[in-house]
JSON list of C-alpha atoms in Angstrom, two decimals:
[
{"chain": "A", "resi": 1, "resn": "UNK", "atom": "CA", "xyz": [0.00, 0.00, 0.00]},
{"chain": "A", "resi": 2, "resn": "UNK", "atom": "CA", "xyz": [1.61, 3.18, -1.17]},
{"chain": "A", "resi": 3, "resn": "UNK", "atom": "CA", "xyz": [1.50, 6.25, 1.02]},
{"chain": "A", "resi": 4, "resn": "UNK", "atom": "CA", "xyz": [0.74, 4.37, 4.24]},
{"chain": "A", "resi": 5, "resn": "UNK", "atom": "CA", "xyz": [3.01, 5.32, 7.12]},
{"chain": "A", "resi": 6, "resn": "UNK", "atom": "CA", "xyz": [3.66, 2.76, 9.84]},
{"chain": "A", "resi": 7, "resn": "UNK", "atom": "CA", "xyz": [3.33, 4.48, 13.20]},
{"chain": "A", "resi": 8, "resn": "UNK", "atom": "CA", "xyz": [5.39, 3.37, 16.15]},
{"chain": "A", "resi": 9, "resn": "UNK", "atom": "CA", "xyz": [3.62, 4.78, 19.21]},
{"chain": "A", "resi": 10, "resn": "UNK", "atom": "CA", "xyz": [5.54, 5.90, 22.24]},
{"chain": "A", "resi": 11, "resn": "UNK", "atom": "CA", "xyz": [5.04, 3.99, 25.50]},
{"chain": "A", "resi": 12, "resn": "UNK", "atom": "CA", "xyz": [2.85, 5.57, 28.15]},
{"chain": "A", "resi": 13, "resn": "UNK", "atom": "CA", "xyz": [4.84, 3.84, 30.89]},
{"chain": "A", "resi": 14, "resn": "UNK", "atom": "CA", "xyz": [7.94, 5.80, 29.82]},
{"chain": "A", "resi": 15, "resn": "UNK", "atom": "CA", "xyz": [6.15, 9.01, 30.88]},
{"chain": "A", "resi": 16, "resn": "UNK", "atom": "CA", "xyz": [5.64, 7.52, 34.36]},
{"chain": "A", "resi": 17, "resn": "UNK", "atom": "CA", "xyz": [3.27, 9.24, 36.75]},
{"chain": "A", "resi": 18, "resn": "UNK", "atom": "CA", "xyz": [3.22, 12.29, 34.47]},
{"chain": "A", "resi": 19, "resn": "UNK", "atom": "CA", "xyz": [1.15, 10.57, 31.78]},
{"chain": "A", "resi": 20, "resn": "UNK", "atom": "CA", "xyz": [-2.18, 12.48, 31.59]},
{"chain": "A", "resi": 21, "resn": "UNK", "atom": "CA", "xyz": [-4.61, 9.57, 31.92]},
{"chain": "A", "resi": 22, "resn": "UNK", "atom": "CA", "xyz": [-7.08, 11.85, 33.68]},
{"chain": "A", "resi": 23, "resn": "UNK", "atom": "CA", "xyz": [-6.81, 14.83, 31.32]},
{"chain": "A", "resi": 24, "resn": "UNK", "atom": "CA", "xyz": [-10.23, 15.33, 29.71]},
{"chain": "A", "resi": 25, "resn": "UNK", "atom": "CA", "xyz": [-8.64, 15.96, 26.29]},
{"chain": "A", "resi": 26, "resn": "UNK", "atom": "CA", "xyz": [-6.72, 12.66, 26.25]},
{"chain": "A", "resi": 27, "resn": "UNK", "atom": "CA", "xyz": [-8.38, 10.38, 23.70]},
{"chain": "A", "resi": 28, "resn": "UNK", "atom": "CA", "xyz": [-8.32, 6.63, 24.39]},
{"chain": "A", "resi": 29, "resn": "UNK", "atom": "CA", "xyz": [-8.49, 4.16, 21.52]},
{"chain": "A", "resi": 30, "resn": "UNK", "atom": "CA", "xyz": [-9.00, 0.40, 21.57]},
{"chain": "A", "resi": 31, "resn": "UNK", "atom": "CA", "xyz": [-7.84, -1.72, 18.65]},
{"chain": "A", "resi": 32, "resn": "UNK", "atom": "CA", "xyz": [-9.16, -5.28, 18.76]},
{"chain": "A", "resi": 33, "resn": "UNK", "atom": "CA", "xyz": [-7.37, -8.30, 17.35]},
{"chain": "A", "resi": 34, "resn": "UNK", "atom": "CA", "xyz": [-9.79, -8.31, 14.38]},
{"chain": "A", "resi": 35, "resn": "UNK", "atom": "CA", "xyz": [-8.76, -4.74, 13.52]},
{"chain": "A", "resi": 36, "resn": "UNK", "atom": "CA", "xyz": [-11.90, -2.95, 14.71]},
{"chain": "A", "resi": 37, "resn": "UNK", "atom": "CA", "xyz": [-11.32, 0.37, 16.43]},
{"chain": "A", "resi": 38, "resn": "UNK", "atom": "CA", "xyz": [-13.34, 2.03, 19.21]},
{"chain": "A", "resi": 39, "resn": "UNK", "atom": "CA", "xyz": [-12.89, 5.08, 21.38]},
{"chain": "A", "resi": 40, "resn": "UNK", "atom": "CA", "xyz": [-13.34, 5.75, 25.08]},
{"chain": "A", "resi": 41, "resn": "UNK", "atom": "CA", "xyz": [-12.67, 4.30, 28.51]},
{"chain": "A", "resi": 42, "resn": "UNK", "atom": "CA", "xyz": [-14.59, 1.43, 30.03]},
{"chain": "A", "resi": 43, "resn": "UNK", "atom": "CA", "xyz": [-14.00, -1.62, 32.17]},
{"chain": "A", "resi": 44, "resn": "UNK", "atom": "CA", "xyz": [-14.71, -3.99, 29.27]},
{"chain": "A", "resi": 45, "resn": "UNK", "atom": "CA", "xyz": [-11.95, -2.44, 27.11]},
{"chain": "A", "resi": 46, "resn": "UNK", "atom": "CA", "xyz": [-9.52, -2.78, 30.01]},
{"chain": "A", "resi": 47, "resn": "UNK", "atom": "CA", "xyz": [-10.50, -6.44, 30.52]},
{"chain": "A", "resi": 48, "resn": "UNK", "atom": "CA", "xyz": [-10.07, -7.20, 26.80]},
{"chain": "A", "resi": 49, "resn": "UNK", "atom": "CA", "xyz": [-6.61, -5.59, 26.90]},
{"chain": "A", "resi": 50, "resn": "UNK", "atom": "CA", "xyz": [-5.67, -7.67, 29.96]},
{"chain": "A", "resi": 51, "resn": "UNK", "atom": "CA", "xyz": [-6.88, -10.81, 28.14]},
{"chain": "A", "resi": 52, "resn": "UNK", "atom": "CA", "xyz": [-4.79, -9.83, 25.12]},
{"chain": "A", "resi": 53, "resn": "UNK", "atom": "CA", "xyz": [-7.72, -9.62, 22.68]},
{"chain": "A", "resi": 54, "resn": "UNK", "atom": "CA", "xyz": [-7.17, -5.89, 22.12]},
{"chain": "A", "resi": 55, "resn": "UNK", "atom": "CA", "xyz": [-4.62, -3.13, 22.63]},
{"chain": "A", "resi": 56, "resn": "UNK", "atom": "CA", "xyz": [-5.19, 0.28, 24.18]},
{"chain": "A", "resi": 57, "resn": "UNK", "atom": "CA", "xyz": [-3.71, 3.53, 22.92]},
{"chain": "A", "resi": 58, "resn": "UNK", "atom": "CA", "xyz": [-3.97, 7.16, 23.94]},
{"chain": "A", "resi": 59, "resn": "UNK", "atom": "CA", "xyz": [-3.59, 10.37, 21.99]},
{"chain": "A", "resi": 60, "resn": "UNK", "atom": "CA", "xyz": [-2.08, 13.11, 24.13]},
{"chain": "A", "resi": 61, "resn": "UNK", "atom": "CA", "xyz": [-2.92, 16.41, 22.46]},
{"chain": "A", "resi": 62, "resn": "UNK", "atom": "CA", "xyz": [-0.30, 19.10, 22.55]},
{"chain": "A", "resi": 63, "resn": "UNK", "atom": "CA", "xyz": [-0.34, 22.75, 21.55]},
{"chain": "A", "resi": 64, "resn": "UNK", "atom": "CA", "xyz": [1.07, 22.23, 18.07]},
{"chain": "A", "resi": 65, "resn": "UNK", "atom": "CA", "xyz": [0.90, 18.45, 17.61]},
{"chain": "A", "resi": 66, "resn": "UNK", "atom": "CA", "xyz": [-0.43, 15.33, 19.28]},
{"chain": "A", "resi": 67, "resn": "UNK", "atom": "CA", "xyz": [1.39, 12.14, 20.19]},
{"chain": "A", "resi": 68, "resn": "UNK", "atom": "CA", "xyz": [0.17, 8.55, 20.08]},
{"chain": "A", "resi": 69, "resn": "UNK", "atom": "CA", "xyz": [1.03, 6.33, 23.05]},
{"chain": "A", "resi": 70, "resn": "UNK", "atom": "CA", "xyz": [0.61, 2.60, 23.58]},
{"chain": "A", "resi": 71, "resn": "UNK", "atom": "CA", "xyz": [-0.92, 1.91, 27.00]},
{"chain": "A", "resi": 72, "resn": "UNK", "atom": "CA", "xyz": [1.70, -0.62, 28.04]},
{"chain": "A", "resi": 73, "resn": "UNK", "atom": "CA", "xyz": [1.16, -0.49, 31.81]},
{"chain": "A", "resi": 74, "resn": "UNK", "atom": "CA", "xyz": [-2.44, -1.62, 32.20]},
{"chain": "A", "resi": 75, "resn": "UNK", "atom": "CA", "xyz": [-2.24, -1.49, 36.01]},
{"chain": "A", "resi": 76, "resn": "UNK", "atom": "CA", "xyz": [-1.25, 2.20, 35.95]},
{"chain": "A", "resi": 77, "resn": "UNK", "atom": "CA", "xyz": [-4.00, 2.90, 33.41]},
{"chain": "A", "resi": 78, "resn": "UNK", "atom": "CA", "xyz": [-6.64, 1.12, 35.54]},
{"chain": "A", "resi": 79, "resn": "UNK", "atom": "CA", "xyz": [-5.63, 3.03, 38.69]},
{"chain": "A", "resi": 80, "resn": "UNK", "atom": "CA", "xyz": [-5.47, 6.39, 36.91]},
{"chain": "A", "resi": 81, "resn": "UNK", "atom": "CA", "xyz": [-8.91, 6.18, 35.28]},
{"chain": "A", "resi": 82, "resn": "UNK", "atom": "CA", "xyz": [-10.60, 4.73, 38.37]},
{"chain": "A", "resi": 83, "resn": "UNK", "atom": "CA", "xyz": [-11.18, 1.16, 37.19]},
{"chain": "A", "resi": 84, "resn": "UNK", "atom": "CA", "xyz": [-9.06, -0.03, 40.13]},
{"chain": "A", "resi": 85, "resn": "UNK", "atom": "CA", "xyz": [-8.96, 2.03, 43.34]},
{"chain": "A", "resi": 86, "resn": "UNK", "atom": "CA", "xyz": [-5.62, 3.71, 44.03]},
{"chain": "A", "resi": 87, "resn": "UNK", "atom": "CA", "xyz": [-5.30, 5.07, 47.56]},
{"chain": "A", "resi": 88, "resn": "UNK", "atom": "CA", "xyz": [-2.04, 6.90, 46.80]},
{"chain": "A", "resi": 89, "resn": "UNK", "atom": "CA", "xyz": [-3.56, 8.77, 43.84]},
{"chain": "A", "resi": 90, "resn": "UNK", "atom": "CA", "xyz": [-6.95, 9.53, 45.42]},
{"chain": "A", "resi": 91, "resn": "UNK", "atom": "CA", "xyz": [-5.89, 10.07, 49.05]},
{"chain": "A", "resi": 92, "resn": "UNK", "atom": "CA", "xyz": [-8.85, 7.92, 50.07]},
{"chain": "A", "resi": 93, "resn": "UNK", "atom": "CA", "xyz": [-8.72, 4.51, 51.69]},
{"chain": "A", "resi": 94, "resn": "UNK", "atom": "CA", "xyz": [-11.43, 2.00, 50.82]},
{"chain": "A", "resi": 95, "resn": "UNK", "atom": "CA", "xyz": [-13.22, 2.05, 54.15]},
{"chain": "A", "resi": 96, "resn": "UNK", "atom": "CA", "xyz": [-16.18, 3.72, 55.80]},
{"chain": "A", "resi": 97, "resn": "UNK", "atom": "CA", "xyz": [-14.91, 7.28, 56.24]},
{"chain": "A", "resi": 98, "resn": "UNK", "atom": "CA", "xyz": [-15.11, 8.79, 59.69]},
{"chain": "A", "resi": 99, "resn": "UNK", "atom": "CA", "xyz": [-16.03, 12.40, 58.98]},
{"chain": "A", "resi": 100, "resn": "UNK", "atom": "CA", "xyz": [-17.62, 15.43, 60.56]},
{"chain": "A", "resi": 101, "resn": "UNK", "atom": "CA", "xyz": [-19.28, 17.93, 58.25]},
{"chain": "A", "resi": 102, "resn": "UNK", "atom": "CA", "xyz": [-20.97, 21.31, 58.44]},
{"chain": "A", "resi": 103, "resn": "UNK", "atom": "CA", "xyz": [-22.31, 23.86, 55.97]},
{"chain": "A", "resi": 104, "resn": "UNK", "atom": "CA", "xyz": [-19.61, 26.31, 54.85]},
{"chain": "A", "resi": 105, "resn": "UNK", "atom": "CA", "xyz": [-19.88, 29.99, 55.67]},
{"chain": "A", "resi": 106, "resn": "UNK", "atom": "CA", "xyz": [-19.76, 30.82, 51.96]},
{"chain": "A", "resi": 107, "resn": "UNK", "atom": "CA", "xyz": [-23.26, 29.44, 51.33]},
{"chain": "A", "resi": 108, "resn": "UNK", "atom": "CA", "xyz": [-24.98, 32.76, 50.64]},
{"chain": "A", "resi": 109, "resn": "UNK", "atom": "CA", "xyz": [-28.04, 31.20, 48.98]},
{"chain": "A", "resi": 110, "resn": "UNK", "atom": "CA", "xyz": [-29.83, 29.15, 51.63]},
{"chain": "A", "resi": 111, "resn": "UNK", "atom": "CA", "xyz": [-32.21, 27.72, 49.03]},
{"chain": "A", "resi": 112, "resn": "UNK", "atom": "CA", "xyz": [-29.86, 26.76, 46.16]},
{"chain": "A", "resi": 113, "resn": "UNK", "atom": "CA", "xyz": [-29.70, 23.24, 44.76]},
{"chain": "A", "resi": 114, "resn": "UNK", "atom": "CA", "xyz": [-26.12, 22.79, 45.96]},
{"chain": "A", "resi": 115, "resn": "UNK", "atom": "CA", "xyz": [-24.52, 23.78, 49.23]},
{"chain": "A", "resi": 116, "resn": "UNK", "atom": "CA", "xyz": [-20.86, 24.12, 50.14]},
{"chain": "A", "resi": 117, "resn": "UNK", "atom": "CA", "xyz": [-19.94, 21.64, 52.85]},
{"chain": "A", "resi": 118, "resn": "UNK", "atom": "CA", "xyz": [-16.79, 21.54, 54.97]},
{"chain": "A", "resi": 119, "resn": "UNK", "atom": "CA", "xyz": [-15.70, 17.94, 55.52]},
{"chain": "A", "resi": 120, "resn": "UNK", "atom": "CA", "xyz": [-13.28, 17.04, 58.33]},
{"chain": "A", "resi": 121, "resn": "UNK", "atom": "CA", "xyz": [-11.71, 13.58, 57.94]},
{"chain": "A", "resi": 122, "resn": "UNK", "atom": "CA", "xyz": [-11.16, 11.88, 61.28]},
{"chain": "A", "resi": 123, "resn": "UNK", "atom": "CA", "xyz": [-9.90, 8.71, 59.56]},
{"chain": "A", "resi": 124, "resn": "UNK", "atom": "CA", "xyz": [-6.73, 10.22, 58.11]},
{"chain": "A", "resi": 125, "resn": "UNK", "atom": "CA", "xyz": [-7.90, 10.40, 54.50]},
{"chain": "A", "resi": 126, "resn": "UNK", "atom": "CA", "xyz": [-7.62, 13.38, 52.16]},
{"chain": "A", "resi": 127, "resn": "UNK", "atom": "CA", "xyz": [-9.25, 14.35, 48.87]},
{"chain": "A", "resi": 128, "resn": "UNK", "atom": "CA", "xyz": [-6.87, 14.19, 45.91]},
{"chain": "A", "resi": 129, "resn": "UNK", "atom": "CA", "xyz": [-9.46, 12.96, 43.41]},
{"chain": "A", "resi": 130, "resn": "UNK", "atom": "CA", "xyz": [-12.92, 14.55, 43.63]},
{"chain": "A", "resi": 131, "resn": "UNK", "atom": "CA", "xyz": [-14.62, 11.90, 41.50]},
{"chain": "A", "resi": 132, "resn": "UNK", "atom": "CA", "xyz": [-13.34, 9.10, 43.77]},
{"chain": "A", "resi": 133, "resn": "UNK", "atom": "CA", "xyz": [-14.55, 11.03, 46.83]},
{"chain": "A", "resi": 134, "resn": "UNK", "atom": "CA", "xyz": [-17.95, 11.60, 45.17]},
{"chain": "A", "resi": 135, "resn": "UNK", "atom": "CA", "xyz": [-18.29, 7.88, 44.38]},
{"chain": "A", "resi": 136, "resn": "UNK", "atom": "CA", "xyz": [-17.42, 6.90, 47.96]},
{"chain": "A", "resi": 137, "resn": "UNK", "atom": "CA", "xyz": [-19.77, 9.45, 49.54]},
{"chain": "A", "resi": 138, "resn": "UNK", "atom": "CA", "xyz": [-22.61, 8.38, 47.24]},
{"chain": "A", "resi": 139, "resn": "UNK", "atom": "CA", "xyz": [-22.12, 4.76, 48.33]},
{"chain": "A", "resi": 140, "resn": "UNK", "atom": "CA", "xyz": [-21.54, 5.50, 52.03]},
{"chain": "A", "resi": 141, "resn": "UNK", "atom": "CA", "xyz": [-23.89, 8.42, 52.77]},
{"chain": "A", "resi": 142, "resn": "UNK", "atom": "CA", "xyz": [-26.06, 8.95, 49.70]},
{"chain": "A", "resi": 143, "resn": "UNK", "atom": "CA", "xyz": [-24.45, 12.33, 48.99]},
{"chain": "A", "resi": 144, "resn": "UNK", "atom": "CA", "xyz": [-24.50, 13.74, 45.47]},
{"chain": "A", "resi": 145, "resn": "UNK", "atom": "CA", "xyz": [-21.14, 15.57, 45.37]},
{"chain": "A", "resi": 146, "resn": "UNK", "atom": "CA", "xyz": [-20.66, 17.93, 42.42]},
{"chain": "A", "resi": 147, "resn": "UNK", "atom": "CA", "xyz": [-17.68, 16.91, 40.30]},
{"chain": "A", "resi": 148, "resn": "UNK", "atom": "CA", "xyz": [-18.05, 19.68, 37.72]},
{"chain": "A", "resi": 149, "resn": "UNK", "atom": "CA", "xyz": [-16.47, 22.20, 40.04]},
{"chain": "A", "resi": 150, "resn": "UNK", "atom": "CA", "xyz": [-13.39, 21.94, 42.15]},
{"chain": "A", "resi": 151, "resn": "UNK", "atom": "CA", "xyz": [-12.77, 21.52, 45.85]},
{"chain": "A", "resi": 152, "resn": "UNK", "atom": "CA", "xyz": [-10.48, 23.23, 48.27]},
{"chain": "A", "resi": 153, "resn": "UNK", "atom": "CA", "xyz": [-8.67, 22.24, 51.40]},
{"chain": "A", "resi": 154, "resn": "UNK", "atom": "CA", "xyz": [-5.76, 20.38, 52.83]},
{"chain": "A", "resi": 155, "resn": "UNK", "atom": "CA", "xyz": [-4.86, 18.30, 55.83]},
{"chain": "A", "resi": 156, "resn": "UNK", "atom": "CA", "xyz": [-8.09, 16.85, 57.19]},
{"chain": "A", "resi": 157, "resn": "UNK", "atom": "CA", "xyz": [-10.43, 19.71, 56.12]},
{"chain": "A", "resi": 158, "resn": "UNK", "atom": "CA", "xyz": [-11.96, 20.06, 52.63]},
{"chain": "A", "resi": 159, "resn": "UNK", "atom": "CA", "xyz": [-14.78, 22.12, 51.13]},
{"chain": "A", "resi": 160, "resn": "UNK", "atom": "CA", "xyz": [-16.95, 20.50, 48.45]},
{"chain": "A", "resi": 161, "resn": "UNK", "atom": "CA", "xyz": [-20.33, 21.18, 46.82]},
{"chain": "A", "resi": 162, "resn": "UNK", "atom": "CA", "xyz": [-23.11, 18.71, 47.62]},
{"chain": "A", "resi": 163, "resn": "UNK", "atom": "CA", "xyz": [-26.70, 18.56, 46.39]},
{"chain": "A", "resi": 164, "resn": "UNK", "atom": "CA", "xyz": [-28.67, 19.92, 49.34]},
{"chain": "A", "resi": 165, "resn": "UNK", "atom": "CA", "xyz": [-31.41, 17.26, 49.25]},
{"chain": "A", "resi": 166, "resn": "UNK", "atom": "CA", "xyz": [-28.89, 14.40, 49.32]},
{"chain": "A", "resi": 167, "resn": "UNK", "atom": "CA", "xyz": [-27.53, 15.56, 52.70]},
{"chain": "A", "resi": 168, "resn": "UNK", "atom": "CA", "xyz": [-30.74, 14.55, 54.45]},
{"chain": "A", "resi": 169, "resn": "UNK", "atom": "CA", "xyz": [-30.65, 11.05, 52.96]}
]
């Protein structure tokens, strides 16, 4: 085939912890053994890659060009995208969190859908990944934590936005 360029992707593992698995503009691609191509992240694609029936790739977009990477460390990929829990990355152990919480002083609208909540961890955990915290709080307390906005805090005290009605659940 004339004009076809064989691409040799770089290895994601070579970038180490700096590889942007969680960057929203990173595009994930799965190429199955039959040559079919799909896009996105899901548990099934990860399982097929572990079984060896497909390969995973990522396109890391840059300012002037983008690079193609082979996902060659499936364990790092699974931890980074939340398929497998990673306490070091998230700051959250997989246990029932011992927390105290109170409404934050910055809640100026006492009737809004969401309320800012100050969370004090008494179990030694910390929030480094808001989506992981939201998933754990939904399972443990029924809270609907907003993941579209950020969080603030350090040590054992963090401020997050929570759907007001879910706090009474």
